[in-house]
Amino acid sequence: MAPIPTPPAEPEDSPDSYVGMEADGAERRARERGWSSVRSLPPGAIITMEYRVGRLNFEVGGGRVIRCWKG
């Protein structure tokens, strides 16, 4: 049987630090800090709930990040 792969470590970064930032700047900063995937969503968007290591999610309203979470 093949070994189970070990997922890469996530960046040492606090999602709360992105709240209030302009969406473009927040996405640029997240990529610079090592997030492999950044997803911007409108408020109330219907999304899948699978957890993806290395992904940062932004809820964006009025051009600014109003909520941010990992996965």
PDB file of C-alpha atoms in Angstrom:
ATOM      1  CA  MET A   1       0.000   0.000   0.000  1.00  0.00           C
ATOM      2  CA  ALA A   2       1.276   3.471  -0.856  1.00  0.00           C
ATOM      3  CA  PRO A   3       2.101   5.821   2.029  1.00  0.00           C
ATOM      4  CA  ILE A   4      -0.336   8.606   2.822  1.00  0.00           C
ATOM      5  CA  PRO A   5       1.227  11.899   1.694  1.00  0.00           C
ATOM      6  CA  THR A   6       1.967  14.507   4.306  1.00  0.00           C
ATOM      7  CA  PRO A   7       0.366  17.836   3.391  1.00  0.00           C
ATOM      8  CA  PRO A   8       2.667  20.860   3.272  1.00  0.00           C
ATOM      9  CA  ALA A   9       2.705  23.194   6.246  1.00  0.00           C
ATOM     10  CA  GLU A  10       0.527  26.290   6.049  1.00  0.00           C
ATOM     11  CA  PRO A  11       2.120  29.727   6.309  1.00  0.00           C
ATOM     12  CA  GLU A  12       2.487  31.196   9.788  1.00  0.00           C
ATOM     13  CA  ASP A  13      -0.120  33.868   9.188  1.00  0.00           C
ATOM     14  CA  SER A  14      -3.257  35.090  10.954  1.00  0.00           C
ATOM     15  CA  PRO A  15      -6.412  35.284   8.825  1.00  0.00           C
ATOM     16  CA  ASP A  16      -7.689  38.083  11.079  1.00  0.00           C
ATOM     17  CA  SER A  17      -4.884  40.342   9.852  1.00  0.00           C
ATOM     18  CA  TYR A  18      -6.538  40.555   6.402  1.00  0.00           C
ATOM     19  CA  VAL A  19      -9.915  41.834   7.591  1.00  0.00           C
ATOM     20  CA  GLY A  20     -10.429  45.451   6.515  1.00  0.00           C
ATOM     21  CA  MET A  21      -7.820  45.352   3.743  1.00  0.00           C
ATOM     22  CA  GLU A  22      -8.642  46.127   0.121  1.00  0.00           C
ATOM     23  CA  ALA A  23      -9.236  42.817  -1.666  1.00  0.00           C
ATOM     24  CA  ASP A  24      -6.457  43.201  -4.274  1.00  0.00           C
ATOM     25  CA  GLY A  25      -3.843  44.101  -1.667  1.00  0.00           C
ATOM     26  CA  ALA A  26      -4.961  41.273   0.615  1.00  0.00           C
ATOM     27  CA  GLU A  27      -4.663  38.714  -2.178  1.00  0.00           C
ATOM     28  CA  ARG A  28      -1.205  39.973  -3.147  1.00  0.00           C
ATOM     29  CA  ARG A  29      -0.055  39.856   0.494  1.00  0.00           C
ATOM     30  CA  ALA A  30      -1.440  36.338   0.995  1.00  0.00           C
ATOM     31  CA  ARG A  31       0.440  35.024  -2.042  1.00  0.00           C
ATOM     32  CA  GLU A  32       3.652  36.745  -0.895  1.00  0.00           C
ATOM     33  CA  ARG A  33       3.286  35.051   2.494  1.00  0.00           C
ATOM     34  CA  GLY A  34       3.071  31.611   0.902  1.00  0.00           C
ATOM     35  CA  TRP A  35      -0.609  30.750   0.510  1.00  0.00           C
ATOM     36  CA  SER A  36      -0.854  28.476  -2.530  1.00  0.00           C
ATOM     37  CA  SER A  37      -4.500  29.306  -3.199  1.00  0.00           C
ATOM     38  CA  VAL A  38      -6.505  32.437  -2.427  1.00  0.00           C
ATOM     39  CA  ARG A  39     -10.268  32.486  -2.956  1.00  0.00           C
ATOM     40  CA  SER A  40     -12.348  35.698  -2.957  1.00  0.00           C
ATOM     41  CA  LEU A  41     -16.068  35.259  -2.400  1.00  0.00           C
ATOM     42  CA  PRO A  42     -19.046  37.624  -2.258  1.00  0.00           C
ATOM     43  CA  PRO A  43     -21.022  37.771   1.014  1.00  0.00           C
ATOM     44  CA  GLY A  44     -23.358  34.802   1.402  1.00  0.00           C
ATOM     45  CA  ALA A  45     -21.772  32.773  -1.414  1.00  0.00           C
ATOM     46  CA  ILE A  46     -22.591  29.072  -1.449  1.00  0.00           C
ATOM     47  CA  ILE A  47     -19.329  27.123  -1.312  1.00  0.00           C
ATOM     48  CA  THR A  48     -18.125  23.592  -0.757  1.00  0.00           C
ATOM     49  CA  MET A  49     -16.911  22.863   2.739  1.00  0.00           C
ATOM     50  CA  GLU A  50     -13.859  20.694   1.988  1.00  0.00           C
ATOM     51  CA  TYR A  51     -10.722  21.825   3.764  1.00  0.00           C
ATOM     52  CA  ARG A  52      -7.749  22.535   1.510  1.00  0.00           C
ATOM     53  CA  VAL A  53      -4.344  22.945   3.085  1.00  0.00           C
ATOM     54  CA  GLY A  54      -2.703  26.131   1.841  1.00  0.00           C
ATOM     55  CA  ARG A  55      -5.927  27.904   0.826  1.00  0.00           C
ATOM     56  CA  LEU A  56      -7.023  31.236   2.273  1.00  0.00           C
ATOM     57  CA  ASN A  57     -10.613  32.382   1.780  1.00  0.00           C
ATOM     58  CA  PHE A  58     -11.749  35.992   1.689  1.00  0.00           C
ATOM     59  CA  GLU A  59     -15.316  37.191   1.943  1.00  0.00           C
ATOM     60  CA  VAL A  60     -15.263  40.503   0.074  1.00  0.00           C
ATOM     61  CA  GLY A  61     -17.855  43.257   0.314  1.00  0.00           C
ATOM     62  CA  GLY A  62     -17.452  46.760  -1.092  1.00  0.00           C
ATOM     63  CA  GLY A  63     -13.947  45.923  -2.297  1.00  0.00           C
ATOM     64  CA  ARG A  64     -12.693  45.062   1.208  1.00  0.00           C
ATOM     65  CA  VAL A  65     -12.138  41.818   3.076  1.00  0.00           C
ATOM     66  CA  ILE A  66     -14.898  41.480   5.664  1.00  0.00           C
ATOM     67  CA  ARG A  67     -14.063  37.915   6.749  1.00  0.00           C
ATOM     68  CA  CYS A  68     -11.087  35.596   6.271  1.00  0.00           C
ATOM     69  CA  TRP A  69     -10.512  31.917   7.084  1.00  0.00           C
ATOM     70  CA  LYS A  70      -8.204  29.022   6.241  1.00  0.00           C
ATOM     71  CA  GLY A  71      -9.114  26.050   4.101  1.00  0.00           C
TER      72      GLY A  71
END
